């Protein structure tokens, strides 16, 4: 997959794309990133890419012409043309299913939105997708573009290790993760649940499933409503809580405050 990003802050991307999983994905040849400075297509010697809104009002608007010229030039750099994604608070909410959809593409071109918005003609005539990463307003679309890139690239075959199938499956199932512990079995008097030390794989599987279900019910009932639940799942959710869920509500195993 090739991902092109068009931005007024190209320097923001190197520290993120140049490290960790994104670095390894590029080194393995699984994904190629190219970041482009929108100002190179400003068409004026001040490299100005914004202007005042028609009809008046506060703030500045991204001009259509630099974006159209940048997209045209960037598209010519590689095949296929690919979808054109605009990041903005007015877009379709980005989630794991959108990430999967975008990960199926061979090419993406992302325009990081800025100022109070972009000239509407960019939306009408150029963008195939407008994506929001959540209901808050950022100073620019660079962080949303990086969020998209990370969520999409990690889904490409070979980017993660052998565990990737399982990690993706757990969200594909539509539930939150069950809680996990690692050594030591007791730390500061805080124990790991017995069942996980029992070696009883079937008991562990059932306990984890129940934890994931209860946690999802409590924290994200919206996810639970869309999840695929088995008969066993429904029984677990209907059963009275046999044991308090891990967390702080038990309290009795903690040190008294201030000790
Ligand atoms: C992306 N979630 C938040 C911000 C904007 C007032 C109105 C709009 C058209 O492009 C943009 C892009 C951004 C930056 O992205 C986000 C975002 N998902 O904030 C505006 C700013 N102020 C417009």
Short mmCIF file of C-alpha atoms and ligand atoms in Angstrom, two decimals:
data_model
loop_
_atom_site.label_atom_id
_atom_site.label_comp_id
_atom_site.label_asym_id
_atom_site.label_seq_id
_atom_site.Cartn_x
_atom_site.Cartn_y
_atom_site.Cartn_z
CA UNK A 1 0.00 0.00 0.00
CA UNK A 2 1.12 3.56 -0.68
CA UNK A 3 -0.13 6.43 1.49
CA UNK A 4 0.44 10.05 0.48
CA UNK A 5 -0.23 12.86 2.94
CA UNK A 6 -0.71 16.47 1.87
CA UNK A 7 -0.17 18.90 4.75
CA UNK A 8 1.06 22.37 5.67
CA UNK A 9 3.20 20.73 8.43
CA UNK A 10 5.13 17.94 6.69
CA UNK A 11 7.72 17.95 9.49
CA UNK A 12 5.18 16.61 11.97
CA UNK A 13 5.12 13.21 10.25
CA UNK A 14 8.75 12.08 10.22
CA UNK A 15 8.99 11.51 14.01
CA UNK A 16 5.88 9.31 13.94
CA UNK A 17 6.37 7.44 10.66
CA UNK A 18 10.11 7.07 11.28
CA UNK A 19 9.80 4.94 14.44
CA UNK A 20 8.33 1.77 15.82
CA UNK A 21 5.82 -0.32 13.88
CA UNK A 22 5.41 2.25 11.10
CA UNK A 23 9.18 2.23 10.50
CA UNK A 24 9.29 -1.56 10.42
CA UNK A 25 6.34 -1.75 8.03
CA UNK A 26 8.17 0.51 5.58
CA UNK A 27 11.48 -1.32 6.00
CA UNK A 28 9.69 -4.58 5.19
CA UNK A 29 8.24 -2.97 2.05
CA UNK A 30 4.66 -3.50 3.22
CA UNK A 31 3.73 0.17 3.09
CA UNK A 32 5.23 3.27 1.55
CA UNK A 33 4.59 6.76 2.95
CA UNK A 34 5.15 10.03 1.11
CA UNK A 35 4.50 13.39 2.80
CA UNK A 36 4.03 16.54 0.71
CA UNK A 37 4.03 20.22 1.64
CA UNK A 38 0.80 21.81 0.43
CA UNK A 39 2.58 25.17 0.21
CA UNK A 40 4.58 23.86 -2.76
CA UNK A 41 1.32 24.25 -4.73
CA UNK A 42 0.24 27.62 -3.28
CA UNK A 43 0.73 29.32 -6.66
CA UNK A 44 2.03 32.50 -4.99
CA UNK A 45 5.41 33.67 -3.74
CA UNK A 46 4.16 34.03 -0.14
CA UNK A 47 3.26 30.32 -0.13
CA UNK A 48 -0.18 31.30 1.16
CA UNK A 49 -2.77 28.50 1.10
CA UNK A 50 -5.64 30.13 3.06
CA UNK A 51 -7.98 33.07 2.52
CA UNK A 52 -10.97 34.84 4.11
CA UNK A 53 -14.44 33.28 3.84
CA UNK A 54 -16.94 34.72 1.34
CA UNK A 55 -19.86 36.26 3.22
CA UNK A 56 -17.57 37.25 6.08
CA UNK A 57 -17.09 35.70 9.47
CA UNK A 58 -14.18 34.64 11.61
CA UNK A 59 -11.17 32.59 10.65
CA UNK A 60 -9.57 31.49 7.46
CA UNK A 61 -10.45 28.87 4.86
CA UNK A 62 -8.11 26.55 2.96
CA UNK A 63 -8.07 27.59 -0.70
CA UNK A 64 -9.25 25.04 -3.26
CA UNK A 65 -6.55 25.64 -5.86
CA UNK A 66 -3.46 24.48 -3.91
CA UNK A 67 -5.29 21.36 -2.78
CA UNK A 68 -6.51 20.52 -6.30
CA UNK A 69 -3.02 21.09 -7.76
CA UNK A 70 -1.30 19.13 -4.99
CA UNK A 71 -3.67 16.19 -5.37
CA UNK A 72 -3.19 16.18 -9.14
CA UNK A 73 0.61 16.20 -8.83
CA UNK A 74 0.69 13.61 -6.05
CA UNK A 75 -1.66 11.27 -7.89
CA UNK A 76 0.71 11.34 -10.89
CA UNK A 77 3.56 10.08 -8.70
CA UNK A 78 2.14 6.54 -8.42
CA UNK A 79 -0.67 4.20 -9.39
CA UNK A 80 -3.52 3.67 -8.71
CA UNK A 81 -5.23 7.01 -8.14
CA UNK A 82 -6.62 5.88 -4.78
CA UNK A 83 -9.25 7.33 -2.53
CA UNK A 84 -8.89 10.92 -1.40
CA UNK A 85 -9.45 11.25 2.33
CA UNK A 86 -10.06 14.61 3.97
CA UNK A 87 -9.70 14.73 7.76
CA UNK A 88 -12.21 17.02 9.44
CA UNK A 89 -14.61 17.09 12.42
CA UNK A 90 -17.50 16.98 9.91
CA UNK A 91 -16.46 13.61 8.47
CA UNK A 92 -17.71 10.08 8.92
CA UNK A 93 -16.60 8.78 12.30
CA UNK A 94 -13.42 6.73 11.97
CA UNK A 95 -13.61 3.34 13.66
CA UNK A 96 -12.16 -0.14 13.23
CA UNK A 97 -14.53 -0.98 10.39
CA UNK A 98 -13.48 2.14 8.44
CA UNK A 99 -9.84 1.21 9.13
CA UNK A 100 -10.48 -2.25 7.65
CA UNK A 101 -12.18 -0.73 4.64
CA UNK A 102 -9.26 1.63 3.97
CA UNK A 103 -6.70 -1.14 4.58
CA UNK A 104 -8.15 -2.98 1.58
CA UNK A 105 -6.99 -0.17 -0.75
CA UNK A 106 -3.72 -0.12 -2.69
CA UNK A 107 -3.37 3.66 -2.40
CA UNK A 108 -4.63 6.43 -0.15
CA UNK A 109 -4.14 10.16 -0.46
CA UNK A 110 -4.89 12.05 2.76
CA UNK A 111 -5.37 15.81 2.92
CA UNK A 112 -4.94 17.17 6.45
CA UNK A 113 -7.61 19.84 6.90
CA UNK A 114 -6.82 23.13 8.62
CA UNK A 115 -8.05 26.54 9.77
CA UNK A 116 -11.84 26.83 10.11
CA UNK A 117 -12.27 24.48 7.17
CA UNK A 118 -11.68 23.94 3.47
CA UNK A 119 -13.32 25.51 0.44
CA UNK A 120 -16.48 23.47 -0.09
CA UNK A 121 -15.47 22.69 -3.70
CA UNK A 122 -12.74 20.39 -2.39
CA UNK A 123 -15.44 18.30 -0.71
CA UNK A 124 -17.76 18.43 -3.69
CA UNK A 125 -15.33 17.64 -6.47
CA UNK A 126 -12.28 15.97 -5.02
CA UNK A 127 -12.71 14.16 -1.70
CA UNK A 128 -14.05 10.62 -1.90
CA UNK A 129 -14.03 10.33 1.89
CA UNK A 130 -14.27 12.77 4.76
CA UNK A 131 -13.22 11.26 8.06
CA UNK A 132 -13.41 12.44 11.68
CA UNK A 133 -11.47 10.71 14.45
CA UNK A 134 -13.86 11.97 17.14
CA UNK A 135 -16.04 14.76 18.44
CA UNK A 136 -13.48 17.36 19.39
CA UNK A 137 -11.74 20.11 17.45
CA UNK A 138 -8.00 20.01 16.84
CA UNK A 139 -5.80 22.73 15.44
CA UNK A 140 -5.20 20.70 12.29
CA UNK A 141 -5.78 17.41 10.53
CA UNK A 142 -2.21 16.15 10.97
CA UNK A 143 -2.87 14.13 14.13
CA UNK A 144 -6.06 12.64 12.63
CA UNK A 145 -4.05 11.74 9.49
CA UNK A 146 -1.46 9.96 11.68
CA UNK A 147 -4.21 8.14 13.58
CA UNK A 148 -5.64 6.91 10.27
CA UNK A 149 -2.24 5.86 8.97
CA UNK A 150 -1.41 3.91 12.13
CA UNK A 151 -4.77 2.16 12.40
CA UNK A 152 -4.74 1.25 8.69
CA UNK A 153 -1.07 0.22 8.37
CA UNK A 154 -1.19 -2.17 11.34
CA UNK A 155 -3.92 -4.11 9.53
CA UNK A 156 -1.74 -4.80 6.48
CA UNK A 157 -0.62 -8.44 6.31
CA UNK A 158 2.82 -8.85 7.89
CA UNK A 159 2.98 -5.50 9.70
CA UNK A 160 2.38 -6.96 13.14
CA UNK A 161 3.81 -10.25 14.35
CA UNK A 162 2.00 -13.58 14.58
CA UNK A 163 -0.31 -12.23 17.29
CA UNK A 164 -1.99 -9.81 14.88
CA UNK A 165 -4.85 -12.11 13.93
CA UNK A 166 -5.85 -12.56 17.54
CA UNK A 167 -5.57 -8.88 18.41
CA UNK A 168 -7.70 -7.88 15.47
CA UNK A 169 -10.20 -10.68 16.16
CA UNK A 170 -10.83 -9.41 19.65
CA UNK A 171 -12.10 -6.11 18.30
CA UNK A 172 -13.79 -7.81 15.37
CA UNK A 173 -15.85 -9.66 17.99
CA UNK A 174 -17.07 -6.24 19.07
CA UNK A 175 -16.20 -6.56 22.77
CA UNK A 176 -13.70 -4.81 24.99
CA UNK A 177 -10.64 -6.80 26.04
CA UNK A 178 -10.71 -8.98 29.13
CA UNK A 179 -8.34 -7.79 31.89
CA UNK A 180 -4.80 -9.21 31.93
CA UNK A 181 -1.91 -9.62 34.35
CA UNK A 182 1.69 -10.66 34.12
CA UNK A 183 4.23 -11.70 36.75
CA UNK A 184 4.49 -11.53 39.70
CA UNK A 185 1.41 -13.43 40.91
CA UNK A 186 1.23 -11.06 43.88
CA UNK A 187 2.52 -7.50 43.91
CA UNK A 188 2.20 -5.21 46.96
CA UNK A 189 -0.48 -7.56 48.26
CA UNK A 190 -2.47 -7.23 45.03
CA UNK A 191 -3.10 -10.76 43.76
CA UNK A 192 -3.79 -12.09 40.28
CA UNK A 193 -7.22 -13.85 40.03
CA UNK A 194 -6.87 -17.51 41.04
CA UNK A 195 -8.46 -18.92 37.91
CA UNK A 196 -5.64 -17.56 35.74
CA UNK A 197 -3.08 -19.53 37.77
CA UNK A 198 -5.17 -22.72 37.76
CA UNK A 199 -3.97 -24.17 34.45
CA UNK A 200 -7.60 -24.99 33.62
CA UNK A 201 -7.79 -23.66 30.06
CA UNK A 202 -11.54 -24.09 29.74
CA UNK A 203 -12.15 -22.24 33.02
CA UNK A 204 -9.77 -19.49 31.91
CA UNK A 205 -11.55 -19.15 28.55
CA UNK A 206 -14.98 -18.89 30.21
CA UNK A 207 -13.78 -16.44 32.85
CA UNK A 208 -12.17 -14.18 30.25
CA UNK A 209 -15.25 -14.22 28.07
CA UNK A 210 -17.42 -13.28 31.03
CA UNK A 211 -15.04 -10.46 32.01
CA UNK A 212 -15.05 -9.11 28.47
CA UNK A 213 -18.85 -9.25 28.37
CA UNK A 214 -19.35 -7.59 31.77
CA UNK A 215 -16.76 -4.91 31.06
CA UNK A 216 -18.39 -4.13 27.73
CA UNK A 217 -21.87 -4.04 29.31
CA UNK A 218 -20.66 -1.64 31.99
CA UNK A 219 -18.47 0.67 29.92
CA UNK A 220 -19.65 0.39 26.32
CA UNK A 221 -23.23 -0.88 26.13
CA UNK A 222 -23.30 0.59 22.59
CA UNK A 223 -20.68 -1.99 21.52
CA UNK A 224 -22.50 -4.83 23.24
CA UNK A 225 -25.70 -4.03 21.35
CA UNK A 226 -23.86 -4.67 18.05
CA UNK A 227 -21.77 -7.66 19.18
CA UNK A 228 -22.41 -11.22 18.08
CA UNK A 229 -23.36 -13.09 21.25
CA UNK A 230 -23.65 -16.85 21.70
CA UNK A 231 -26.14 -18.59 23.96
CA UNK A 232 -23.39 -19.04 26.54
CA UNK A 233 -22.64 -15.29 26.35
CA UNK A 234 -26.26 -14.38 27.09
CA UNK A 235 -26.33 -16.75 30.08
CA UNK A 236 -23.15 -15.19 31.46
CA UNK A 237 -24.64 -11.71 31.18
CA UNK A 238 -27.92 -12.73 32.81
CA UNK A 239 -26.27 -14.64 35.67
CA UNK A 240 -25.76 -12.68 38.89
CA UNK A 241 -22.17 -11.63 39.42
CA UNK A 242 -20.43 -14.54 41.15
CA UNK A 243 -17.28 -12.62 41.86
CA UNK A 244 -16.53 -8.92 41.74
CA UNK A 245 -14.87 -7.78 38.57
CA UNK A 246 -11.23 -6.79 38.89
CA UNK A 247 -10.81 -3.13 39.59
CA UNK A 248 -10.95 -0.92 42.62
CA UNK A 249 -14.51 -1.55 43.74
CA UNK A 250 -13.46 -4.38 46.09
CA UNK A 251 -10.89 -2.21 47.76
CA UNK A 252 -10.08 -4.57 50.62
CA UNK A 253 -6.82 -5.80 49.10
CA UNK A 254 -5.36 -2.32 48.77
CA UNK A 255 -3.12 -0.62 51.27
CA UNK A 256 -4.99 2.01 53.28
CA UNK A 257 -4.55 5.44 51.70
CA UNK A 258 -1.55 7.35 52.97
CA UNK A 259 0.26 4.39 54.48
C1 LIG B 1 -10.73 15.49 12.89
N1 LIG B 1 -11.85 14.94 14.62
C2 LIG B 1 -11.46 16.18 14.84
C3 LIG B 1 -10.37 21.16 12.07
C4 LIG B 1 -12.04 23.00 12.07
C5 LIG B 1 -13.44 24.94 13.45
C6 LIG B 1 -14.09 24.15 12.51
C7 LIG B 1 -13.37 23.19 11.82
C8 LIG B 1 -11.82 20.89 7.25
O1 LIG B 1 -10.70 20.59 7.98
C9 LIG B 1 -10.64 20.81 9.33
C10 LIG B 1 -9.78 19.98 10.04
C11 LIG B 1 -9.63 20.18 11.41
C12 LIG B 1 -8.70 19.29 12.16
O2 LIG B 1 -9.27 18.02 12.39
C13 LIG B 1 -10.04 17.87 13.53
C14 LIG B 1 -10.71 16.55 13.72
N2 LIG B 1 -11.43 14.53 13.48
O3 LIG B 1 -10.19 18.77 14.34
C15 LIG B 1 -11.24 21.98 11.36
C16 LIG B 1 -11.46 23.79 13.03
N3 LIG B 1 -12.13 24.75 13.69
C17 LIG B 1 -11.39 21.79 9.98
#
